[in-house]
Short mmCIF file of C-alpha atoms in Angstrom, two decimals:
data_model
loop_
_atom_site.label_atom_id
_atom_site.label_comp_id
_atom_site.label_asym_id
_atom_site.label_seq_id
_atom_site.Cartn_x
_atom_site.Cartn_y
_atom_site.Cartn_z
CA UNK B 1 -2.53 -5.29 -29.18
CA UNK B 2 -2.11 -7.08 -25.86
CA UNK B 3 -2.60 -5.20 -22.63
CA UNK B 4 1.04 -5.68 -21.71
CA UNK B 5 2.20 -4.19 -25.01
CA UNK B 6 -0.11 -1.24 -24.50
CA UNK B 7 1.35 -0.78 -21.02
CA UNK B 8 4.86 -0.82 -22.43
CA UNK B 9 3.90 1.87 -24.93
CA UNK B 10 2.42 4.03 -22.15
CA UNK B 11 5.29 3.79 -19.70
CA UNK B 12 7.17 7.03 -19.28
CA UNK B 13 4.42 8.93 -21.04
CA UNK B 14 1.05 8.43 -19.38
CA UNK B 15 1.90 5.77 -16.81
CA UNK B 16 4.96 5.47 -14.60
CA UNK B 17 6.46 2.60 -12.67
CA UNK B 18 6.59 3.43 -8.97
CA UNK B 19 9.99 1.82 -8.77
CA UNK B 20 12.63 0.85 -11.28
CA UNK B 21 13.72 -2.05 -9.09
CA UNK B 22 12.26 -5.49 -9.53
CA UNK B 23 9.68 -5.98 -6.80
CA UNK B 24 7.30 -8.80 -5.84
CA UNK B 25 4.45 -6.66 -7.17
CA UNK B 26 4.47 -3.96 -9.83
CA UNK B 27 2.70 -0.67 -9.37
CA UNK B 28 2.13 1.70 -12.27
CA UNK B 29 0.70 5.13 -11.60
CA UNK B 30 -0.75 7.98 -13.58
CA UNK B 31 0.95 11.36 -13.58
CA UNK B 32 -1.62 12.63 -11.05
CA UNK B 33 -0.85 9.86 -8.63
CA UNK B 34 2.87 10.25 -9.17
CA UNK B 35 2.64 13.93 -8.32
CA UNK B 36 0.69 13.15 -5.14
CA UNK B 37 3.25 10.71 -3.79
CA UNK B 38 6.43 12.47 -4.82
CA UNK B 39 8.54 13.56 -1.85
CA UNK B 40 9.33 15.72 -0.04
CA UNK B 41 6.22 15.49 2.12
CA UNK B 42 5.62 18.75 3.96
CA UNK B 43 5.19 19.29 7.65
CA UNK B 44 1.41 19.50 7.39
CA UNK B 45 -1.55 17.17 7.73
CA UNK B 46 -1.67 16.97 3.95
CA UNK B 47 2.00 16.00 3.95
CA UNK B 48 1.29 13.32 6.53
CA UNK B 49 -1.53 11.88 4.44
CA UNK B 50 0.53 11.86 1.26
CA UNK B 51 3.47 10.28 3.04
CA UNK B 52 1.16 7.50 4.20
CA UNK B 53 -0.15 7.14 0.64
CA UNK B 54 3.37 6.74 -0.70
CA UNK B 55 4.15 4.16 1.97
CA UNK B 56 0.93 2.28 1.15
CA UNK B 57 1.98 1.98 -2.49
CA UNK B 58 5.52 0.92 -1.61
CA UNK B 59 4.23 -1.65 0.87
CA UNK B 60 1.99 -3.05 -1.85
CA UNK B 61 4.90 -3.14 -4.26
CA UNK B 62 7.06 -4.96 -1.69
CA UNK B 63 4.62 -7.87 -1.63
CA UNK B 64 3.46 -7.13 1.90
CA UNK B 65 0.34 -8.64 3.49
CA UNK B 66 -2.84 -6.82 2.52
CA UNK B 67 -6.40 -7.35 3.67
CA UNK B 68 -8.68 -7.62 0.65
CA UNK B 69 -12.46 -7.57 0.24
CA UNK B 70 -14.14 -8.85 -2.90
CA UNK B 71 -17.72 -7.90 -2.10
CA UNK B 72 -18.28 -4.14 -2.13
CA UNK B 73 -21.53 -4.58 -0.20
CA UNK B 74 -19.99 -6.69 2.55
CA UNK B 75 -16.64 -5.41 3.68
CA UNK B 76 -15.21 -4.12 6.93
CA UNK B 77 -14.50 -0.41 7.06
CA UNK B 78 -10.84 -1.08 7.68
CA UNK B 79 -10.06 -3.31 4.67
CA UNK B 80 -7.01 -2.23 2.71
CA UNK B 81 -8.05 -3.15 -0.85
CA UNK B 82 -11.64 -3.58 -2.01
CA UNK B 83 -13.41 -4.32 -5.25
CA UNK B 84 -15.78 -1.54 -6.28
CA UNK B 85 -19.04 -1.42 -8.17
CA UNK B 86 -19.80 -2.09 -10.92
CA UNK B 87 -18.02 -5.35 -10.10
CA UNK B 88 -18.07 -6.58 -13.69
CA UNK B 89 -15.57 -3.82 -14.55
CA UNK B 90 -13.01 -5.33 -12.12
CA UNK B 91 -11.84 -2.11 -10.54
CA UNK B 92 -10.48 -1.78 -7.03
CA UNK B 93 -10.11 0.85 -4.38
CA UNK B 94 -6.86 1.16 -2.48
CA UNK B 95 -7.99 2.29 0.95
CA UNK B 96 -5.50 4.37 2.86
CA UNK B 97 -7.30 4.63 6.16
CA UNK B 98 -4.58 6.22 8.25
CA UNK B 99 -3.93 8.49 9.96
CA UNK B 100 -6.97 7.68 12.05
CA UNK B 101 -7.52 11.39 12.59
CA UNK B 102 -8.34 11.83 8.90
CA UNK B 103 -11.12 10.48 6.66
CA UNK B 104 -8.45 8.70 4.66
CA UNK B 105 -7.65 8.52 0.98
CA UNK B 106 -8.73 6.32 -1.87
CA UNK B 107 -6.86 5.39 -5.02
CA UNK B 108 -8.81 3.75 -7.82
CA UNK B 109 -7.27 1.33 -10.27
CA UNK B 110 -7.20 -2.16 -11.68
CA UNK B 111 -4.99 -5.18 -12.02
CA UNK B 112 -3.17 -5.44 -15.30
CA UNK B 113 -1.72 -8.82 -14.46
CA UNK B 114 -0.99 -11.06 -11.51
CA UNK B 115 0.57 -8.85 -8.84
CA UNK B 116 0.51 -5.91 -11.25
CA UNK B 117 -1.67 -2.91 -10.53
CA UNK B 118 -2.37 0.34 -12.34
CA UNK B 119 -3.34 3.25 -10.09
CA UNK B 120 -5.34 5.76 -12.12
CA UNK B 121 -6.79 8.31 -9.71
CA UNK B 122 -6.52 9.33 -6.09
CA UNK B 123 -8.82 11.30 -3.81
CA UNK B 124 -9.16 12.52 -0.28
CA UNK B 125 -12.12 10.50 0.97
CA UNK B 126 -14.00 13.53 2.20
CA UNK B 127 -13.91 15.04 -1.30
CA UNK B 128 -15.17 11.99 -3.17
CA UNK B 129 -18.35 11.42 -5.08
CA UNK B 130 -17.46 7.75 -4.94
CA UNK B 131 -19.52 6.25 -7.76
CA UNK B 132 -18.76 9.14 -10.08
CA UNK B 133 -15.05 8.97 -9.28
CA UNK B 134 -14.99 5.24 -9.98
CA UNK B 135 -16.68 5.84 -13.32
CA UNK B 136 -14.08 8.47 -14.16
CA UNK B 137 -11.32 6.00 -13.38
CA UNK B 138 -12.98 3.43 -15.63
CA UNK B 139 -13.14 6.03 -18.40
CA UNK B 140 -9.44 6.79 -17.89
CA UNK B 141 -8.66 3.09 -18.21
CA UNK B 142 -10.55 2.95 -21.51
CA UNK B 143 -8.65 6.00 -22.78
CA UNK B 144 -5.40 4.20 -22.02
CA UNK B 145 -6.20 0.58 -22.78
CA UNK B 146 -9.15 0.76 -25.17
CA UNK B 147 -11.27 -2.35 -25.07
CA UNK B 148 -8.77 -4.39 -23.06
CA UNK B 149 -10.40 -5.49 -19.82
CA UNK B 150 -8.47 -5.40 -16.54
CA UNK B 151 -6.90 -8.61 -15.39
CA UNK B 152 -9.32 -10.71 -13.40
CA UNK B 153 -9.81 -14.21 -12.09
CA UNK B 154 -12.23 -16.41 -10.24
CA UNK B 155 -10.38 -16.08 -6.96
CA UNK B 156 -8.13 -13.57 -5.27
CA UNK B 157 -5.25 -16.00 -5.77
CA UNK B 158 -5.34 -15.10 -9.42
CA UNK B 159 -4.98 -11.40 -8.65
CA UNK B 160 -2.24 -11.14 -6.06
CA UNK B 161 -0.10 -12.93 -3.53
CA UNK B 162 0.14 -12.44 0.23
CA UNK B 163 -3.39 -11.27 0.82
CA UNK B 164 -5.63 -11.65 3.82
CA UNK B 165 -9.29 -12.03 2.82
CA UNK B 166 -11.70 -10.07 5.00
CA UNK R 1 16.26 22.63 -1.33
CA UNK R 2 16.44 18.94 -2.13
CA UNK R 3 15.16 16.35 0.29
CA UNK R 4 14.74 12.63 0.21
CA UNK R 5 12.42 10.42 2.21
CA UNK R 6 15.05 7.79 2.60
CA UNK R 7 18.33 9.63 3.04
CA UNK R 8 17.79 9.88 6.78
CA UNK R 9 17.68 12.86 9.13
CA UNK R 10 20.57 15.27 9.26
CA UNK R 11 21.83 17.91 11.64
CA UNK R 12 19.19 19.56 13.77
CA UNK R 13 16.61 20.00 11.03
CA UNK R 14 13.07 19.13 12.05
CA UNK R 15 11.78 16.05 10.30
CA UNK R 16 8.50 16.81 8.56
CA UNK R 17 5.20 15.27 9.59
CA UNK R 18 4.95 13.91 6.06
CA UNK R 19 8.24 12.06 6.34
CA UNK R 20 7.25 10.65 9.70
CA UNK R 21 3.93 9.57 8.18
CA UNK R 22 5.76 7.66 5.48
CA UNK R 23 8.16 5.96 7.88
CA UNK R 24 5.43 5.11 10.41
CA UNK R 25 3.32 3.46 7.72
CA UNK R 26 6.27 1.43 6.48
CA UNK R 27 7.07 0.20 9.99
CA UNK R 28 3.48 -0.59 10.89
CA UNK R 29 3.22 -2.68 7.73
CA UNK R 30 6.36 -4.63 8.64
CA UNK R 31 4.96 -5.48 12.04
CA UNK R 32 1.64 -6.43 10.46
CA UNK R 33 3.49 -8.69 8.00
CA UNK R 34 5.02 -10.62 10.86
CA UNK R 35 1.73 -11.04 12.66
CA UNK R 36 -0.19 -12.18 9.60
CA UNK R 37 2.55 -14.48 8.31
CA UNK R 38 2.98 -16.15 11.69
CA UNK R 39 -0.77 -16.45 12.00
CA UNK R 40 -1.01 -18.08 8.58
CA UNK R 41 1.81 -20.49 9.46
CA UNK R 42 0.23 -21.37 12.78
CA UNK R 43 -2.94 -22.83 11.29
CA UNK R 44 -4.92 -21.22 14.08
CA UNK R 45 -8.43 -20.01 13.52
CA UNK R 46 -9.56 -16.56 14.60
CA UNK R 47 -11.56 -18.10 17.40
CA UNK R 48 -8.53 -20.02 18.67
CA UNK R 49 -6.43 -16.88 18.80
CA UNK R 50 -9.29 -15.03 20.44
CA UNK R 51 -9.44 -17.62 23.21
CA UNK R 52 -5.68 -17.45 23.78
CA UNK R 53 -5.86 -13.67 23.99
CA UNK R 54 -9.02 -13.63 26.09
CA UNK R 55 -10.76 -11.42 23.56
CA UNK R 56 -13.91 -11.64 21.46
CA UNK R 57 -13.42 -13.08 17.93
CA UNK R 58 -14.63 -9.88 16.33
CA UNK R 59 -11.95 -7.96 18.23
CA UNK R 60 -9.29 -10.30 16.89
CA UNK R 61 -10.76 -10.01 13.40
CA UNK R 62 -10.42 -6.27 13.62
CA UNK R 63 -6.90 -6.52 15.04
CA UNK R 64 -5.80 -8.57 12.05
CA UNK R 65 -7.55 -6.42 9.48
CA UNK R 66 -4.80 -3.92 8.70
CA UNK R 67 -1.58 -2.39 10.01
CA UNK R 68 -2.38 -0.30 13.04
CA UNK R 69 -0.73 1.80 15.68
CA UNK R 70 -0.43 -1.12 18.06
CA UNK R 71 1.09 -0.67 21.46
CA UNK R 72 4.13 -2.76 22.29
CA UNK R 73 2.01 -4.90 24.61
CA UNK R 74 -0.47 -5.65 21.84
CA UNK R 75 2.30 -6.73 19.48
CA UNK R 76 3.89 -8.79 22.21
CA UNK R 77 0.60 -10.49 23.11
CA UNK R 78 -0.21 -11.26 19.48
CA UNK R 79 3.18 -12.77 18.68
CA UNK R 80 3.27 -14.88 21.80
CA UNK R 81 -0.34 -16.02 21.50
CA UNK R 82 0.16 -16.98 17.85
CA UNK R 83 3.45 -18.81 18.04
CA UNK R 84 4.90 -18.60 21.53
CA UNK R 85 7.68 -16.41 20.21
CA UNK R 86 9.21 -13.05 21.02
CA UNK R 87 10.51 -10.43 18.66
CA UNK R 88 13.98 -9.52 17.56
CA UNK R 89 14.39 -5.91 16.52
CA UNK R 90 16.81 -4.42 14.06
CA UNK R 91 17.17 -1.40 11.80
CA UNK R 92 17.15 -1.16 8.04
CA UNK R 93 19.16 1.93 7.17
CA UNK R 94 18.72 3.89 3.95
CA UNK R 95 21.42 3.53 1.32
CA UNK R 96 24.23 5.96 1.89
CA UNK R 97 24.11 7.15 -1.70
CA UNK R 98 20.34 7.70 -1.85
CA UNK R 99 19.74 10.35 -4.48
CA UNK R 100 17.70 13.38 -3.67
CA UNK R 101 14.60 14.48 -5.49
CA UNK R 102 13.70 18.05 -6.01
CA UNK R 103 10.27 19.51 -5.54
CA UNK R 104 7.37 18.47 -7.68
CA UNK R 105 7.66 21.55 -9.82
CA UNK R 106 11.17 20.60 -10.88
CA UNK R 107 10.84 16.86 -11.25
CA UNK R 108 9.07 15.14 -14.13
CA UNK R 109 7.75 11.62 -13.73
CA UNK R 110 10.26 10.32 -16.28
CA UNK R 111 13.03 11.39 -13.95
CA UNK R 112 11.73 9.01 -11.31
CA UNK R 113 14.93 6.97 -11.41
CA UNK R 114 16.55 9.70 -9.31
CA UNK R 115 14.42 8.67 -6.34
CA UNK R 116 16.23 5.82 -4.67
CA UNK R 117 14.72 3.71 -1.93
CA UNK R 118 16.46 1.11 0.13
CA UNK R 119 16.62 -2.06 -1.93
CA UNK R 120 18.40 -5.04 -0.47
CA UNK R 121 19.47 -4.56 3.10
CA UNK R 122 23.01 -3.37 3.67
CA UNK R 123 25.39 -5.42 5.76
CA UNK R 124 24.70 -3.24 8.78
CA UNK R 125 20.95 -3.74 8.68
CA UNK R 126 18.72 -6.60 9.69
CA UNK R 127 15.10 -7.43 9.42
CA UNK R 128 12.40 -7.37 12.05
CA UNK R 129 11.31 -10.94 12.61
CA UNK R 130 9.69 -13.15 15.17
CA UNK R 131 12.09 -15.35 17.07
#
């Protein structure tokens, strides 16, 4: 079964479209991620961080400009989207680095097509065991998509539009 | 009590930090979009922009790396240095009929269609752009 057909079978059950409207990019999230970005966002630091997370995902969905790093060993600390190791698995970290007063958040996922991203897990950065958390996200992908590999390409142009390589 | 990120403030109720966080991030991204898109159109290199701004290239690289809490002067300097332009400001208002979502305990993911965000701008809204 193709990856797109698997996605269709998962929608509304294990994965959820962030928006029902047609957008320049598509974002699909797990139930955990959905719960984290569902408003209302409380009047707390946690609320602030989750509000920023929601905005990050909507900005991505709207086709906005994103800085992207392909090399996990050579990236600026402020990049917005970065490939993670093991690179052959083609997983990425969405890096929500604001507010500046917090360590930030990370959401791990993979491209399922051009301008289409599946967000599997999210974490407060200060609570992460990064490599282990990436491996868990990879395992979640395999539970959902079996042997289907994430969408990849030789260049960033094959992954998404409107990016700013850093 | 139901609330919505996009239905706008009402009465004298304090807007939550979380809601402000969401709105701030959306606005910072829109400003960043303008800067990056104008920079891409300009054909300038980082070093060229750095010279125009009187800053080190690595400072410019960092400035262009992500949406940030830029001061008005920083935004102004970047736009003018990139394209000689100034900004026009406008407001994109939420849809008047934005549905509310209840708390997480009451809302299942498959009821996500109840959460309505602004889609196409209404006639009384415009878009932030460089002039």
